[in-house]
XYZ file of C-alpha atoms in Angstrom:
285
model
C -2.684 -151.754 85.922
C -5.823 -150.037 84.638
C -8.552 -149.323 87.170
C -11.712 -151.328 86.488
C -14.809 -149.268 85.852
C -17.906 -149.656 87.954
C -20.369 -152.025 86.178
C -23.210 -149.542 86.708
C -21.238 -146.913 84.774
C -20.848 -149.291 81.845
C -24.502 -150.345 81.936
C -25.492 -146.679 81.759
C -24.317 -146.676 78.130
C -27.334 -148.858 77.312
C -29.588 -145.900 78.146
C -32.093 -147.883 80.203
C -34.030 -146.841 83.304
C -32.390 -146.995 86.709
C -34.428 -150.058 87.699
C -33.596 -151.827 84.422
C -29.876 -151.168 84.844
C -29.999 -152.350 88.453
C -31.895 -155.519 87.533
C -29.598 -156.344 84.605
C -26.454 -155.842 86.679
C -27.750 -158.170 89.407
C -28.844 -160.774 86.842
C -25.363 -160.756 85.322
C -24.015 -161.497 88.802
C -26.571 -164.196 89.650
C -26.916 -165.899 86.268
C -30.552 -166.961 86.730
C -33.242 -166.129 89.264
C -36.932 -165.465 89.792
C -38.666 -162.114 89.848
C -39.391 -162.172 93.608
C -35.782 -163.076 94.419
C -34.488 -160.362 92.097
C -36.830 -157.860 93.693
C -35.409 -158.701 97.089
C -31.812 -158.617 95.846
C -32.130 -155.249 94.107
C -34.671 -153.390 96.226
C -36.896 -152.933 93.180
C -40.532 -153.001 94.392
C -42.384 -156.227 93.629
C -45.077 -154.188 91.914
C -42.461 -152.979 89.432
C -40.121 -155.934 88.986
C -42.193 -157.804 86.380
C -42.523 -154.726 84.208
C -38.779 -154.113 84.467
C -38.017 -157.691 83.427
C -40.505 -157.504 80.545
C -38.709 -154.397 79.241
C -35.325 -156.126 79.422
C -36.724 -159.179 77.665
C -38.289 -157.047 74.927
C -34.924 -155.350 74.441
C -33.321 -158.760 73.960
C -31.041 -158.502 76.990
C -32.444 -161.431 78.998
C -34.164 -164.786 78.475
C -37.482 -165.740 80.059
C -37.463 -169.382 81.114
C -40.988 -170.861 81.463
C -41.958 -172.592 84.684
C -43.685 -172.117 87.993
C -42.313 -169.659 88.800
C -40.727 -168.240 85.668
C -37.023 -167.586 85.796
C -34.946 -164.895 84.115
C -31.433 -165.291 82.741
C -29.153 -162.623 81.234
C -27.703 -162.998 77.759
C -23.909 -162.731 77.289
C -22.511 -159.186 77.502
C -21.449 -159.271 73.824
C -25.014 -160.171 72.821
C -26.386 -157.389 75.005
C -24.172 -154.847 73.229
C -25.138 -156.179 69.798
C -28.810 -155.953 70.679
C -28.349 -152.422 72.000
C -26.933 -151.381 68.629
C -29.696 -153.190 66.758
C -32.368 -151.618 68.946
C -30.978 -148.162 68.226
C -30.818 -148.954 64.505
C -34.439 -150.087 64.479
C -35.448 -146.978 66.401
C -33.637 -144.838 63.843
C -35.261 -146.638 60.917
C -38.693 -146.154 62.475
C -37.984 -142.481 63.010
C -36.675 -142.137 59.464
C -39.818 -143.790 58.072
C -41.947 -141.404 60.121
C -40.019 -138.418 58.760
C -40.329 -139.652 55.171
C -44.074 -140.154 55.600
C -44.544 -136.424 56.252
C -41.774 -135.095 53.973
C -43.993 -133.965 51.107
C -46.542 -132.267 53.356
C -43.755 -130.780 55.500
C -42.045 -129.186 52.505
C -45.252 -127.984 50.888
C -46.456 -126.353 54.105
C -43.261 -124.958 55.577
C -41.242 -124.332 52.419
C -43.173 -121.196 51.392
C -42.880 -119.822 54.928
C -39.124 -120.246 54.831
C -38.836 -118.716 51.377
C -40.761 -115.618 52.401
C -38.726 -115.238 55.582
C -35.468 -115.718 53.652
C -36.075 -112.860 51.235
C -34.385 -110.441 53.623
C -31.292 -112.564 54.308
C -28.109 -110.587 53.676
C -25.319 -111.802 51.344
C -23.069 -112.367 54.359
C -25.614 -114.650 55.977
C -25.867 -116.637 52.752
C -22.077 -117.020 52.699
C -21.771 -118.780 56.056
C -23.143 -119.148 59.565
C -21.246 -119.807 62.785
C -21.359 -122.478 65.484
C -19.418 -122.847 68.707
C -16.177 -124.810 68.594
C -16.514 -128.193 70.280
C -19.557 -130.447 70.065
C -21.459 -128.180 67.600
C -18.537 -127.832 65.177
C -17.741 -131.549 65.447
C -21.384 -132.380 64.675
C -21.170 -130.227 61.542
C -17.918 -131.978 60.597
C -19.491 -135.413 60.984
C -22.288 -134.228 58.712
C -19.720 -133.390 56.022
C -18.328 -136.922 56.101
C -21.779 -138.497 56.034
C -22.881 -136.404 53.056
C -19.651 -136.568 51.056
C -20.206 -137.901 47.540
C -16.597 -137.901 46.324
C -13.929 -136.581 48.670
C -13.055 -134.795 51.877
C -9.997 -132.623 52.487
C -8.851 -131.809 56.021
C -6.486 -129.031 57.067
C -5.480 -129.453 60.704
C -2.787 -129.016 63.326
C -2.856 -132.518 64.783
C -6.357 -133.910 63.994
C -6.879 -134.145 67.755
C -10.647 -134.528 67.262
C -10.307 -137.695 65.129
C -11.863 -139.902 67.781
C -15.063 -137.843 67.891
C -15.567 -138.014 64.101
C -13.944 -141.401 63.426
C -17.127 -143.438 62.813
C -18.112 -141.085 59.995
C -14.530 -140.987 58.697
C -14.428 -144.795 58.548
C -17.832 -144.901 56.865
C -16.772 -142.360 54.226
C -13.651 -144.405 53.464
C -15.707 -147.609 53.272
C -17.976 -145.868 50.751
C -14.982 -145.102 48.561
C -14.627 -141.401 49.361
C -11.126 -139.969 48.973
C -9.646 -138.406 52.084
C -6.591 -136.147 52.305
C -5.245 -134.746 55.562
C -2.866 -131.782 55.535
C -1.125 -131.522 58.899
C 0.955 -128.623 60.164
C 4.714 -129.181 60.301
C 5.265 -130.749 63.768
C 8.180 -128.372 64.393
C 5.622 -125.525 64.470
C 3.514 -127.218 67.157
C 3.747 -127.273 70.921
C 5.232 -130.446 72.385
C 1.744 -131.570 73.445
C 0.195 -131.028 70.008
C 3.177 -132.624 68.291
C 2.745 -135.761 70.417
C -0.961 -135.899 69.543
C -0.142 -135.460 65.873
C 2.428 -138.258 65.914
C -0.082 -140.671 67.459
C -2.802 -139.629 65.019
C -0.575 -140.022 61.975
C 0.517 -143.470 63.145
C -3.095 -144.480 63.636
C -4.170 -143.236 60.207
C -1.339 -145.089 58.519
C -2.056 -148.299 60.386
C -5.857 -148.344 60.277
C -6.656 -146.168 57.244
C -3.739 -146.611 54.803
C -5.729 -145.149 51.886
C -5.814 -141.729 53.568
C -3.281 -139.376 51.939
C -1.184 -137.421 54.446
C 1.146 -134.447 53.990
C 2.644 -131.753 56.228
C 2.503 -128.011 55.566
C 5.898 -126.355 55.718
C 4.540 -123.035 57.001
C 1.937 -121.820 59.453
C -1.625 -121.828 58.170
C -4.228 -119.089 58.722
C -7.162 -121.464 59.147
C -8.037 -125.100 59.580
C -11.111 -127.067 58.734
C -12.826 -129.689 56.595
C -13.942 -129.403 52.969
C -16.359 -131.837 51.309
C -16.982 -132.203 47.577
C -15.488 -128.899 46.386
C -16.097 -128.005 42.744
C -14.130 -125.613 40.574
C -17.341 -125.233 38.574
C -18.750 -123.530 41.687
C -21.789 -125.778 41.809
C -21.263 -127.876 44.957
C -19.378 -128.175 48.212
C -19.632 -127.735 51.954
C -17.049 -126.747 54.547
C -16.404 -126.063 58.217
C -13.477 -123.784 59.026
C -11.848 -122.188 62.020
C -9.648 -119.110 61.720
C -6.491 -119.232 63.821
C -6.812 -116.887 66.811
C -4.230 -118.113 69.285
C -4.994 -115.363 71.787
C -8.597 -116.576 72.150
C -9.225 -119.786 74.152
C -10.595 -122.589 72.009
C -13.828 -122.869 74.017
C -14.613 -119.236 73.198
C -14.078 -119.552 69.457
C -16.610 -120.088 66.724
C -16.365 -122.054 63.505
C -17.814 -120.961 60.161
C -20.079 -123.378 58.287
C -20.676 -122.764 54.600
C -22.495 -124.355 51.694
C -21.640 -121.506 49.333
C -20.020 -123.273 46.340
C -17.795 -120.312 45.405
C -16.542 -119.905 48.959
C -15.859 -123.651 49.208
C -14.011 -123.552 45.871
C -11.781 -120.773 47.216
C -10.971 -122.792 50.327
C -10.194 -125.815 48.186
C -7.927 -123.811 45.890
C -5.918 -122.691 48.941
C -5.781 -126.287 50.194
C -4.649 -127.606 46.816
C -1.928 -124.994 46.348
C -0.574 -125.700 49.830
C -0.788 -129.453 49.235
C 1.181 -129.231 45.985
C 3.694 -126.470 46.611
C 4.123 -125.792 50.335
C 4.543 -129.155 52.027
C 7.606 -130.773 53.601
C 9.938 -132.579 51.233
C 10.601 -135.268 53.843
C 8.106 -137.146 55.982
C 8.774 -136.172 59.631
C 7.672 -139.617 60.832
C 9.385 -141.869 58.314
């Protein structure tokens, strides 16, 4: 039987203040109460309790019931989660509008500074830059999915990071972007990685049946994600990681490139492997 999580841990995902989380948790337990009673039940000072309840009401998490005295009632947990998402969406839209309002001035003022400073950038720096493997590389990968206009190709051992990029993967598929995933032959993986791969493949086939999946018959020198490659060398972005088994993953770095020629070369390797060096039989069929 799974261990139940502490309610306060779950409420922390709403990203509210400590007092707001404490008040909301107690309201969910009580159902309806007054501000003075809630202050006494939670230990929140009476001088603060009304402000805390106003914030929760403004967020759409509780109802204010008129009367003398007023009473406060929580909304259903599902509604609270929906409002949390909507609040974040509205915050994002406001931020986006603020950014767009200064875009022209921002570019006109800072663009020339960047251009002058970029005159001394070496060819290697223009080819790619590096980020740490983990959260930074996964953030870059999510950016590829969000910006993809046509397709994304993935070369991976077991796609163990699917969960961290899945929202952007699902969005790309919903927007009609083609997605191909080239896995490594499970016989070349450790037992742990092979188990992860099997679960990931099953999940892709069940939840994302339009994703094309194949398995490389030989070891691969790199893995990564390629978005919108062009053999005309005029578009494309990629994140790649060179295989260095002797170096722990947390010490590795991933290369990020928007160089169209470099991306085209990566895509050519992917395509040749996809067509001519994959397993004849599906290992999970």
